[in-house]
Coordinates of C-alpha atoms in Angstrom, one line a residue:
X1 CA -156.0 -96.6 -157.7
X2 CA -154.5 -94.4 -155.0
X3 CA -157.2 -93.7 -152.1
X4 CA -158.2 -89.7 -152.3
X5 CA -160.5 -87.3 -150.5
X6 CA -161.9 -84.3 -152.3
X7 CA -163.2 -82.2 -150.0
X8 CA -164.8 -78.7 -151.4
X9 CA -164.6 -75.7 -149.3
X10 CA -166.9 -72.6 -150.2
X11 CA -165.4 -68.9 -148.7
X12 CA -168.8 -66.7 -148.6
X13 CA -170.2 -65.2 -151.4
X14 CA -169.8 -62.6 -154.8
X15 CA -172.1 -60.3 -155.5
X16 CA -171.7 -58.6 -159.2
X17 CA -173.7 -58.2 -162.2
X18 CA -174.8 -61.1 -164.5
X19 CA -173.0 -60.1 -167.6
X20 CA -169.4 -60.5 -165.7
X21 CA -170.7 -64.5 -165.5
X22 CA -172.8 -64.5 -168.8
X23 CA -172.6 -62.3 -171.2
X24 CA -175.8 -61.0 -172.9
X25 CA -177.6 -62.2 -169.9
X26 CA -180.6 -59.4 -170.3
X27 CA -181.2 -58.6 -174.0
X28 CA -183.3 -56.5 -175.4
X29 CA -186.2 -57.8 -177.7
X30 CA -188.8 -56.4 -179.7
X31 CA -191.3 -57.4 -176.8
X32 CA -189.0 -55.8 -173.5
X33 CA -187.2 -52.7 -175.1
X34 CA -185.9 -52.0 -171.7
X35 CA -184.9 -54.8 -169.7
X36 CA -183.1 -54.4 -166.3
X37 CA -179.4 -55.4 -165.4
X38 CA -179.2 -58.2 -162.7
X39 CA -177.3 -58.3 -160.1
X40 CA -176.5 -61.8 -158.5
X41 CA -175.7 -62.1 -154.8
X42 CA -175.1 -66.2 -154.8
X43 CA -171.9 -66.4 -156.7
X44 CA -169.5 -69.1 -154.6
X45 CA -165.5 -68.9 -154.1
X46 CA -164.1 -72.3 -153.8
X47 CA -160.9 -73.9 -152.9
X48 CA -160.5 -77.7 -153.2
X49 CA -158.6 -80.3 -150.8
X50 CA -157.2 -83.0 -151.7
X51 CA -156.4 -85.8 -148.9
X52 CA -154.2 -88.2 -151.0
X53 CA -152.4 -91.4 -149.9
X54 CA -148.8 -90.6 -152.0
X55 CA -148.8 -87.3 -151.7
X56 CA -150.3 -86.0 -148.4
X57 CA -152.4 -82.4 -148.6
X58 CA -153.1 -81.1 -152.1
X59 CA -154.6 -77.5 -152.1
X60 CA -155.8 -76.1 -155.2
X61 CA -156.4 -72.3 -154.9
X62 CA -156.3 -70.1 -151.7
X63 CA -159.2 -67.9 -152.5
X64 CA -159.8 -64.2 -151.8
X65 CA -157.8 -62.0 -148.7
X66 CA -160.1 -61.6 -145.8
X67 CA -159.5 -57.6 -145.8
X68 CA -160.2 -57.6 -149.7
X69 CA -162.9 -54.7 -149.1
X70 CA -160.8 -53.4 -145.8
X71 CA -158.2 -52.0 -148.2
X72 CA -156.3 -54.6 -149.8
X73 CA -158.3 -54.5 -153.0
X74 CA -158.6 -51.1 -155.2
X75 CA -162.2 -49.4 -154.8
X76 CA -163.0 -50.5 -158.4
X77 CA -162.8 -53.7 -157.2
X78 CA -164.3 -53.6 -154.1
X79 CA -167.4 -52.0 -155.5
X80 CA -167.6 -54.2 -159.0
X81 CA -167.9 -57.5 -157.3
X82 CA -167.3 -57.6 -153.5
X83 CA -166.5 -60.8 -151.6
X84 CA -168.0 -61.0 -148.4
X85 CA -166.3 -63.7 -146.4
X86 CA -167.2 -63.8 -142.6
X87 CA -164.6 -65.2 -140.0
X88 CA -165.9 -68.7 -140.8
X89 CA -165.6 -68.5 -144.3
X90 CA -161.8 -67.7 -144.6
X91 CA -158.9 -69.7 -145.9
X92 CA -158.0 -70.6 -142.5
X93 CA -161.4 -71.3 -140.7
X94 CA -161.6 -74.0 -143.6
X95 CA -158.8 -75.5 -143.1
X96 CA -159.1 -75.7 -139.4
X97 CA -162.8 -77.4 -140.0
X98 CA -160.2 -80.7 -140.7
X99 CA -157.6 -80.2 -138.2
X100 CA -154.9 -77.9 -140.5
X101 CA -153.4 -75.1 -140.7
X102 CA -151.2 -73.4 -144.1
X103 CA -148.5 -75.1 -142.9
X104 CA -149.9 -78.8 -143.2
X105 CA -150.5 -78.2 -147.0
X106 CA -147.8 -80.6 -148.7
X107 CA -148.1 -79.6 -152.5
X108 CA -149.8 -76.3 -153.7
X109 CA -151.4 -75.1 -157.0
X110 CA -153.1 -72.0 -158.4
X111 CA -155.7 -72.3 -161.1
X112 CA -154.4 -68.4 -161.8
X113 CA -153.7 -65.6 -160.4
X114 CA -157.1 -63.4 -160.1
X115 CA -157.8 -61.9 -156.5
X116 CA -160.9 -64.5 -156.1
X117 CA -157.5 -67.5 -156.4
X118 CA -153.9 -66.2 -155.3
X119 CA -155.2 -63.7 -152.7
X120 CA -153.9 -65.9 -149.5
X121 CA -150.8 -67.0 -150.9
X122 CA -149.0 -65.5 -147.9
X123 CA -150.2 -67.9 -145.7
X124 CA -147.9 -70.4 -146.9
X125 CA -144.6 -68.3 -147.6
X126 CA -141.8 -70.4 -146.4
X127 CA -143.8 -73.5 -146.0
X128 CA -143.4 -76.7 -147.8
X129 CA -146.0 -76.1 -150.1
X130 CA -145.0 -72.1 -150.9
X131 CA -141.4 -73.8 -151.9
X132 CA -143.0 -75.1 -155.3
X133 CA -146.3 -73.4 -156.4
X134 CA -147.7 -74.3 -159.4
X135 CA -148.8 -72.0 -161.9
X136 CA -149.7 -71.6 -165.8
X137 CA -146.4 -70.5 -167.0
X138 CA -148.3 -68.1 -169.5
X139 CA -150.2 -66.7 -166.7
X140 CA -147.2 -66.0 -164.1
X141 CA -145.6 -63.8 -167.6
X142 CA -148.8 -62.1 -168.1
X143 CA -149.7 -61.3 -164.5
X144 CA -146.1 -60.2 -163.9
X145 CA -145.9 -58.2 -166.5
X146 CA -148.9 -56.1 -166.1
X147 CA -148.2 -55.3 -162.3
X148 CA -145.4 -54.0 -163.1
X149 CA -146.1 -51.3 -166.0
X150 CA -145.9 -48.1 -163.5
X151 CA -146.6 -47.4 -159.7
X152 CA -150.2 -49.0 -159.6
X153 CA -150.0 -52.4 -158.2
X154 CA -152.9 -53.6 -159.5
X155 CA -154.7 -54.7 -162.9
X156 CA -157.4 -55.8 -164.3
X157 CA -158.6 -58.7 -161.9
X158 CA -155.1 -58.7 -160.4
X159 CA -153.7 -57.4 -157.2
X160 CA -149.4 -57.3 -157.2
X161 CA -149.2 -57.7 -153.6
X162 CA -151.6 -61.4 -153.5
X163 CA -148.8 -63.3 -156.0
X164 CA -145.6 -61.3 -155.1
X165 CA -144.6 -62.6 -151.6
X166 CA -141.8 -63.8 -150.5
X167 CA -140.6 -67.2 -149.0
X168 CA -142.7 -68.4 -152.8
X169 CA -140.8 -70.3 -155.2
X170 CA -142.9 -70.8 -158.4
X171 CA -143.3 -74.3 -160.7
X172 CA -144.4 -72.8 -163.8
X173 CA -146.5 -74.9 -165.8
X174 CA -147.2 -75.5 -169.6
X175 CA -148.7 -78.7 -170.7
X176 CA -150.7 -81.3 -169.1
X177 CA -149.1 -83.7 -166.2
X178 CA -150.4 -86.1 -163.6
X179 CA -149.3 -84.5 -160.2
X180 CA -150.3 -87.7 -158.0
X181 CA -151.8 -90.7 -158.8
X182 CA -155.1 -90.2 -160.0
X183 CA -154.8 -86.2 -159.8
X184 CA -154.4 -84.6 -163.0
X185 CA -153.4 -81.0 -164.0
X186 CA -154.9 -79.6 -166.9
X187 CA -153.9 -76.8 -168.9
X188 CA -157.2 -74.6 -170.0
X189 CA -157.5 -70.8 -171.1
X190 CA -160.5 -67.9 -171.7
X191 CA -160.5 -66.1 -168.7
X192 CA -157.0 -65.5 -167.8
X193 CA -153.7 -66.4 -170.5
X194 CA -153.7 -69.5 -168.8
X195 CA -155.5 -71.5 -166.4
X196 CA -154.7 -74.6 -164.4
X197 CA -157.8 -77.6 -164.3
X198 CA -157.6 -80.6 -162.6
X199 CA -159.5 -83.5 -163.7
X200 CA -159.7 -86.4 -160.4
X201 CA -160.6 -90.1 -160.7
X202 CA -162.0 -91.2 -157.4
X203 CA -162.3 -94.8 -156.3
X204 CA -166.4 -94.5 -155.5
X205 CA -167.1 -91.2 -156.8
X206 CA -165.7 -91.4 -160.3
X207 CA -164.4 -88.4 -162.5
X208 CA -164.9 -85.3 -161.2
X209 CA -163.7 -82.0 -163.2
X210 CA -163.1 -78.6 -161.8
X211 CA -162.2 -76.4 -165.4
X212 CA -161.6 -73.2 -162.7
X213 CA -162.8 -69.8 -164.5
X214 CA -161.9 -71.5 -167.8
X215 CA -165.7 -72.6 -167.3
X216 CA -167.6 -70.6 -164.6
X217 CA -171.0 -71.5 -164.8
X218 CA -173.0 -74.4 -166.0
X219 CA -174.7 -71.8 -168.5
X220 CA -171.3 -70.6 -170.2
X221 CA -170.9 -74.2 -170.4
X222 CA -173.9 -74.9 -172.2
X223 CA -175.0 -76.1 -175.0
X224 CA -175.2 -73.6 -176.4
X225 CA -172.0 -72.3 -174.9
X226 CA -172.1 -68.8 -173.6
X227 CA -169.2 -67.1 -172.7
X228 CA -168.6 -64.9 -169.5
X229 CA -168.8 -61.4 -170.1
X230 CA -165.7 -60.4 -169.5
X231 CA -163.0 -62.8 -171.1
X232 CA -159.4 -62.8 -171.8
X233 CA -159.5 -64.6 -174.5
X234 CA -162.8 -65.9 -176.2
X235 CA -161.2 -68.5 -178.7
X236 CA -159.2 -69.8 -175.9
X237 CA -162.2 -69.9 -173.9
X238 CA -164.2 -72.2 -176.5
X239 CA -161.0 -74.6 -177.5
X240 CA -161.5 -75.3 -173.1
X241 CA -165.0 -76.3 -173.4
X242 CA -164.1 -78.7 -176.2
X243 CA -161.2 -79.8 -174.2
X244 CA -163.5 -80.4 -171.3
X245 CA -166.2 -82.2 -173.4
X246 CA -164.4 -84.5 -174.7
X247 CA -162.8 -85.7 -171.0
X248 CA -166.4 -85.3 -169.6
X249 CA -167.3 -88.1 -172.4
X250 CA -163.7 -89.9 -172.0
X251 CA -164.7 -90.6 -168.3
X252 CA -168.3 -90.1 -167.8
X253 CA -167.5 -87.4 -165.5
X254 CA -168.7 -84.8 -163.5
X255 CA -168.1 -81.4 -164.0
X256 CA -168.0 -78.6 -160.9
X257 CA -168.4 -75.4 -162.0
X258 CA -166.2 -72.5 -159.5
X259 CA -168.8 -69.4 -159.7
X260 CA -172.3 -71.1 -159.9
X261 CA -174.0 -70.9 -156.4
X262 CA -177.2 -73.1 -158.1
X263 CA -175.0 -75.7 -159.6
X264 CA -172.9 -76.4 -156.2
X265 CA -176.4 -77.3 -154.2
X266 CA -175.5 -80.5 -155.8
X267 CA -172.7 -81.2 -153.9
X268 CA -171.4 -81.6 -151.0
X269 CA -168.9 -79.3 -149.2
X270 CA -166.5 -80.1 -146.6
X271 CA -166.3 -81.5 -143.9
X272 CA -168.2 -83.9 -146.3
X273 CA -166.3 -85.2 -148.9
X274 CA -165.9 -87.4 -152.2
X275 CA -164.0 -90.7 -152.1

């Protein structure tokens, strides 16, 4: 087995309501006719980093734009779920934790392209890693293609000016693959067309599985499964779950969930790290 260090870096903090993470998360009943909307203030952004023997510096997302609410995001955006990441919770500031900057980063792949994932994909424009990307292939069409309808150049939970930089060469991706030893590349869906997962097998750590925003919180996960409230897709969303199941059980493994501030207390974020 190739020797691998996961380290997981958290970039400040969402704040939204619950029913964009869970839908039907306040219900009315016969007993509370009038509940009250929740709004949740702990919701992580993470980026993983993988240290790996064969392959050097993995990076798996590049998480939001430090001036997302200067600007760089629309006002619907900005006032539906702000990110609030301080100067030590950037991109950057993480990397720098362990010693590296954008341009150390040997292979780089985007789970999607939402503004919480692509939005510091300029950093590594002509770098090593920005010459081969890899992305969903259904997602790269879709994102595309609905940034460039008319003059706005944003939609949905997608910002044109995060994923079309230039000095990036895209690897579009469309089925399973092992990208190192012992680093795997899933290909899930629900939340965007198409979402990339990666499922890692650690020498003392075991399995660990990171479904992206296929799966955001332990509670979509269930059982019973509950699916975010706002989803792409919501067959796609429950063929990922089974998917994921069945490598949880396959492996015994894991599971780290991108958008649940409760669930990552049980881990440990970098400069810590899994082995």
């Amino acid at each position: 087995m190739a020797k691998m260090k996961l380290y997981i870096q958290n970039h400040g903090h969402f704040e939204n309501d619950a029913e964009l993470n869970l839908a039907l998360a306040t219900v009315l009943t016969v007993d509370n006719k009038e509940p009250r909307s929740q709004w949740v203030t702990n919701i992580p952004s993470l980026t993983l980093l993988i240290e790996h023997e064969q392959a050097g510096w993995i990076l798996f997302d590049t998480t939001s734009h430090p001036d997302n609410l200067k600007g760089r995001w629309p006002e619907r955006l900005r006032k539906l779920c702000p990110h609030y990441l301080g100067p030590e919770d950037t991109l950057t500031a993480k990397l720098a934790l362990l010693g590296l900057t954008p341009q150390d980063i040997d292979v780089l792949v985007l789970s999607h392209l939402h503004i919480d994932h692509a939005g510091n994909l300029c950093l590594f424009a002509g770098t090593k890693a920005g010459s081969k990307v890899y992305v969903h292939r259904t997602e790269l069409k879709e994102a595309l293609y609905l940034t460039h309808l008319g003059p706005e150049r944003d939609w949905g939970a997608y910002v044109r000016d995060d994923f079309v930089v230039d000095g990036i060469t895209y690897y579009p991706v469309s089925e399973d693959f092992e990208l190192a030893e012992g680093v795997e590349v899933i290909t899930l869906e629900g939340d965007a067309p198409g979402i990339l997962g990666l499922v890692l097998h650690l020498e003392n750590s075991g399995t660990i599985i990171y479904p992206s925003d296929a799966v955001k919180l332990k509670a979509n996960y269930g059982p019973p499964v509950q699916p975010s409230g706002v989803v792409y897709d919501s067959l796609g969303f429950l063929r990922s779950v089974e998917k994921i199941r069945k490598l949880e059980e396959k492996y015994q493994a894991r599971i780290l969930f991108p958008h649940d501030g409760d669930d990552l207390e049980n881990f440990k974020l970098t400069p810590e790290y899994y082995d």
